[in-house]
Amino acid sequence: MDFKRFSLLIATRTILAMLTLIFLTQAVMHEGYHATILLLSVVLILQFFEIMRFISKTNAELVRFFDAVRHADFSQRFELKAQGAGFDELGATFTDILKRIQKVRSSQEAELRHIKAIIEHVPVPLLSIDHSGKVTLWNNSVRRLFGANAVTHIDDMAQFNEDFPKKLQGILAGERTLVNITIDDMEHKLIVSATEIITASNQETLLSMQDIQSELALAQLQAWQDLVSVLTHEIMNSITPVASLAKTAVDLVQDVQEKTQQLPVINDERSEKLAQKLTEELAEDLDDVLAAVKTVARRSDGLMQFVTSYRRLTRLPSPNKKLLSVETLFNHVATLARQNWQENDIELTCTINPQALDFIVDSDMIEQILLNLLQNAEHALTHINTQVTAAKITLQAFLNVRGHVVIEVSDNGKGIEEENIAQIFVPFYTTKKEGSGVGLALTRQVMLAHNGKVTVRNNDQDGATFSLTF
């Protein structure tokens, strides 16, 4: 209807212009109509301009509509009725189309914001790598993983592990691989999964990196606890009656010895010699039996104490966490540790940065594992000639680059053999002749209970350092 009206208005203006042209032609063909010719020429020119203006108004509105769509300018409105173009409904349609496009666009943006919010809160780090090696970090988890380290290209991954970029580029879509990396002096075990994303203009690999360091440590600890629980249960069931019988045998042998000494004296010389000989032989046999039974009893008691010590690995109570000043903790630990160190010429140095550092822990548990580590450091210094090299132990606390509290116990002993470092926190494993292999395993368990971890490394010069990261 609007188009028919527009055509009618165009036709009317065109007919009027043609009539004016006819009259102008007639006036030119007759002499003496100069004023009429001038007037008709002006009218004809004005009519042509009116036709052009009338058409251009509609074209301008069309151009404005398409520009608004192209530039997503949804604030434009099209009121063509006031312009007399005859496209009243067309203007309303243009306005309605823009409103619908705006509504769809707003819905898409809201959905995109929702998807981005979900991705940002996914606990698994997500990143993508395109064909040029450009890295895009998609959520908070991956940004927390890399911390303040700049990661914009695949080559930047080499700062965490030299083989890390090669492993990421080599993983195929649908595959999973385990990667060990170190970020800000903290070890991470990552399961990396890859997915290929192909769009019309780009192709990239989406990688998810799940850190299983703590889960792996907890699973390993649970496996050891289950094993220790079974072993201690079976050993205790077997050794308890043995220890009881050994003690009973000791009591019986001692009772026989006492009764033998109380035998009556025989007057018959021959019988007396025979009785004396039998008594001496019986006494010797009883002494041998007593020694053997005492050895069994002593070893049974030792084995029971040994098993009892391992039960602590499976019966560690939940930590009672409270706010604790590191300075207070160090003062208590240093006072207990220094009691036997003065005669051994061991120098203990404590440093805290910042001085007012505090954290939320179970003070009894942390104090005990620090005492164990200091005792291990003391044992590591037994072979040092204090007249040549001063025996030193350092106890320090600080905040790492991630803001975690770190406590380190260092010594200047001979260090730890490389082959022992990987096994040193495993229950039952010990390098000491009289060690039980419980102390460091218990330290690891206490740190896991505090959502932390314990690591060990050899120093650049001499000795080793145990780090507790909370």
mmCIF file of C-alpha atoms in Angstrom, residues 305-453:
data_model
loop_
_atom_site.group_PDB
_atom_site.id
_atom_site.type_symbol
_atom_site.label_atom_id
_atom_site.label_comp_id
_atom_site.label_asym_id
_atom_site.label_seq_id
_atom_site.Cartn_x
_atom_site.Cartn_y
_atom_site.Cartn_z
ATOM 1 C CA GLN A 305 56.669 -50.576 70.225
ATOM 2 C CA PHE A 306 57.769 -50.446 66.588
ATOM 3 C CA VAL A 307 54.286 -51.351 65.381
ATOM 4 C CA THR A 308 52.701 -48.931 67.837
ATOM 5 C CA SER A 309 54.775 -46.086 66.395
ATOM 6 C CA TYR A 310 53.420 -46.868 62.913
ATOM 7 C CA ARG A 311 49.876 -46.764 64.184
ATOM 8 C CA ARG A 312 50.295 -43.025 64.521
ATOM 9 C CA LEU A 313 50.268 -42.825 60.718
ATOM 10 C CA THR A 314 46.727 -44.182 60.612
ATOM 11 C CA ARG A 315 45.390 -42.447 63.721
ATOM 12 C CA LEU A 316 46.413 -38.837 63.165
ATOM 13 C CA PRO A 317 43.627 -36.642 64.603
ATOM 14 C CA SER A 318 42.145 -33.742 62.677
ATOM 15 C CA PRO A 319 44.178 -30.569 63.226
ATOM 16 C CA ASN A 320 42.811 -28.040 65.709
ATOM 17 C CA LYS A 321 43.717 -24.915 63.762
ATOM 18 C CA LYS A 322 44.157 -21.556 65.479
ATOM 19 C CA LEU A 323 45.917 -18.314 64.646
ATOM 20 C CA LEU A 324 49.575 -18.669 65.622
ATOM 21 C CA SER A 325 52.480 -16.250 65.485
ATOM 22 C CA VAL A 326 55.507 -17.697 63.713
ATOM 23 C CA GLU A 327 57.774 -15.876 66.162
ATOM 24 C CA THR A 328 56.081 -17.616 69.104
ATOM 25 C CA LEU A 329 56.385 -20.979 67.367
ATOM 26 C CA PHE A 330 60.091 -20.455 66.644
ATOM 27 C CA ASN A 331 60.790 -19.399 70.241
ATOM 28 C CA HIS A 332 59.194 -22.590 71.622
ATOM 29 C CA VAL A 333 60.928 -24.855 69.129
ATOM 30 C CA ALA A 334 64.326 -23.196 69.514
ATOM 31 C CA THR A 335 64.176 -23.427 73.315
ATOM 32 C CA LEU A 336 63.516 -27.183 73.170
ATOM 33 C CA ALA A 337 66.063 -27.861 70.445
ATOM 34 C CA ARG A 338 68.943 -25.890 71.983
ATOM 35 C CA GLN A 339 68.940 -27.891 75.243
ATOM 36 C CA ASN A 340 71.323 -30.537 73.876
ATOM 37 C CA TRP A 341 73.033 -28.453 71.209
ATOM 38 C CA GLN A 342 75.359 -26.342 73.301
ATOM 39 C CA GLU A 343 77.634 -29.281 74.058
ATOM 40 C CA ASN A 344 77.580 -30.219 70.347
ATOM 41 C CA ASP A 345 78.594 -26.692 69.236
ATOM 42 C CA ILE A 346 75.599 -26.327 66.882
ATOM 43 C CA GLU A 347 74.594 -22.788 65.940
ATOM 44 C CA LEU A 348 70.854 -22.183 65.365
ATOM 45 C CA THR A 349 69.735 -19.097 63.439
ATOM 46 C CA CYS A 350 66.077 -18.038 63.214
ATOM 47 C CA THR A 351 64.801 -15.487 60.669
ATOM 48 C CA ILE A 352 61.226 -14.328 59.989
ATOM 49 C CA ASN A 353 60.174 -12.016 57.148
ATOM 50 C CA PRO A 354 57.971 -10.149 57.824
ATOM 51 C CA GLN A 355 58.527 -10.188 61.552
ATOM 52 C CA ALA A 356 54.783 -10.143 62.359
ATOM 53 C CA LEU A 357 54.094 -13.210 60.219
ATOM 54 C CA ASP A 358 51.327 -15.501 61.481
ATOM 55 C CA PHE A 359 49.174 -18.338 60.114
ATOM 56 C CA ILE A 360 46.305 -20.641 61.101
ATOM 57 C CA VAL A 361 47.604 -24.096 62.083
ATOM 58 C CA ASP A 362 47.553 -26.735 64.799
ATOM 59 C CA SER A 363 50.410 -25.485 66.966
ATOM 60 C CA ASP A 364 51.097 -28.869 68.614
ATOM 61 C CA MET A 365 51.374 -30.711 65.302
ATOM 62 C CA ILE A 366 53.573 -28.089 63.625
ATOM 63 C CA GLU A 367 55.801 -27.793 66.679
ATOM 64 C CA GLN A 368 56.308 -31.563 66.722
ATOM 65 C CA ILE A 369 57.241 -31.856 63.032
ATOM 66 C CA LEU A 370 59.614 -28.889 63.342
ATOM 67 C CA LEU A 371 61.320 -30.604 66.273
ATOM 68 C CA ASN A 372 61.620 -33.762 64.166
ATOM 69 C CA LEU A 373 63.183 -31.808 61.301
ATOM 70 C CA LEU A 374 65.592 -30.045 63.646
ATOM 71 C CA GLN A 375 66.551 -33.400 65.148
ATOM 72 C CA ASN A 376 67.205 -34.763 61.639
ATOM 73 C CA ALA A 377 69.321 -31.696 60.908
ATOM 74 C CA GLU A 378 71.271 -32.353 64.104
ATOM 75 C CA HIS A 379 71.940 -35.947 63.012
ATOM 76 C CA ALA A 380 73.103 -34.677 59.606
ATOM 77 C CA LEU A 381 75.798 -32.623 61.374
ATOM 78 C CA THR A 382 77.308 -35.516 63.358
ATOM 79 C CA HIS A 383 80.109 -36.045 60.824
ATOM 80 C CA ILE A 384 81.153 -32.384 60.695
ATOM 81 C CA ASN A 385 84.479 -31.451 62.228
ATOM 82 C CA THR A 386 83.421 -28.401 64.211
ATOM 83 C CA GLN A 387 87.054 -27.281 64.524
ATOM 84 C CA VAL A 388 87.197 -26.880 60.730
ATOM 85 C CA THR A 389 83.607 -26.001 59.831
ATOM 86 C CA ALA A 390 80.990 -24.565 62.166
ATOM 87 C CA ALA A 391 77.846 -26.703 62.427
ATOM 88 C CA LYS A 392 74.895 -24.475 61.505
ATOM 89 C CA ILE A 393 71.139 -24.960 61.354
ATOM 90 C CA THR A 394 68.843 -22.275 59.961
ATOM 91 C CA LEU A 395 65.147 -21.961 60.728
ATOM 92 C CA GLN A 396 63.441 -19.347 58.556
ATOM 93 C CA ALA A 397 59.914 -18.301 57.625
ATOM 94 C CA PHE A 398 58.748 -16.061 54.788
ATOM 95 C CA LEU A 399 55.992 -15.448 52.251
ATOM 96 C CA ASN A 400 56.577 -16.817 48.753
ATOM 97 C CA VAL A 401 55.494 -15.009 45.580
ATOM 98 C CA ARG A 402 52.043 -16.633 45.828
ATOM 99 C CA GLY A 403 51.525 -15.295 49.368
ATOM 100 C CA HIS A 404 51.878 -18.697 51.041
ATOM 101 C CA VAL A 405 53.690 -19.071 54.362
ATOM 102 C CA VAL A 406 56.879 -21.129 53.952
ATOM 103 C CA ILE A 407 59.017 -22.504 56.800
ATOM 104 C CA GLU A 408 62.441 -23.925 55.938
ATOM 105 C CA VAL A 409 64.872 -25.959 58.032
ATOM 106 C CA SER A 410 68.408 -25.970 56.591
ATOM 107 C CA ASP A 411 71.710 -27.473 57.680
ATOM 108 C CA ASN A 412 75.240 -27.460 56.318
ATOM 109 C CA GLY A 413 75.803 -31.202 56.582
ATOM 110 C CA LYS A 414 76.639 -33.595 53.769
ATOM 111 C CA GLY A 415 73.179 -33.438 52.168
ATOM 112 C CA ILE A 416 70.968 -36.270 50.943
ATOM 113 C CA GLU A 417 71.813 -38.802 48.273
ATOM 114 C CA GLU A 418 69.844 -38.142 45.092
ATOM 115 C CA GLU A 419 68.430 -41.664 45.005
ATOM 116 C CA ASN A 420 67.058 -41.176 48.542
ATOM 117 C CA ILE A 421 65.274 -37.877 47.899
ATOM 118 C CA ALA A 422 62.397 -39.500 45.972
ATOM 119 C CA GLN A 423 61.809 -42.076 48.746
ATOM 120 C CA ILE A 424 62.511 -40.056 51.855
ATOM 121 C CA PHE A 425 58.827 -39.379 52.737
ATOM 122 C CA VAL A 426 57.690 -42.960 52.162
ATOM 123 C CA PRO A 427 56.650 -44.858 55.325
ATOM 124 C CA PHE A 428 59.104 -47.572 56.476
ATOM 125 C CA TYR A 429 61.915 -45.966 54.442
ATOM 126 C CA THR A 430 64.924 -44.763 56.435
ATOM 127 C CA THR A 431 68.652 -44.297 55.947
ATOM 128 C CA LYS A 432 69.408 -44.490 59.677
ATOM 129 C CA LYS A 433 70.465 -47.728 61.326
ATOM 130 C CA GLU A 434 68.085 -47.163 64.218
ATOM 131 C CA GLY A 435 65.438 -45.205 62.309
ATOM 132 C CA SER A 436 61.824 -46.287 61.972
ATOM 133 C CA GLY A 437 60.866 -44.325 58.870
ATOM 134 C CA VAL A 438 57.939 -42.689 60.659
ATOM 135 C CA GLY A 439 59.121 -39.115 61.282
ATOM 136 C CA LEU A 440 59.148 -37.720 57.736
ATOM 137 C CA ALA A 441 56.090 -39.749 56.718
ATOM 138 C CA LEU A 442 54.248 -38.237 59.681
ATOM 139 C CA THR A 443 55.513 -34.778 58.676
ATOM 140 C CA ARG A 444 54.076 -35.243 55.224
ATOM 141 C CA GLN A 445 50.746 -36.385 56.653
ATOM 142 C CA VAL A 446 50.527 -33.390 58.988
ATOM 143 C CA MET A 447 51.228 -31.019 56.074
ATOM 144 C CA LEU A 448 48.548 -32.664 53.945
ATOM 145 C CA ALA A 449 46.121 -32.253 56.846
ATOM 146 C CA HIS A 450 46.953 -28.518 56.690
ATOM 147 C CA ASN A 451 46.401 -28.429 52.891
ATOM 148 C CA GLY A 452 50.123 -27.877 52.482
ATOM 149 C CA LYS A 453 53.126 -29.893 51.413
#
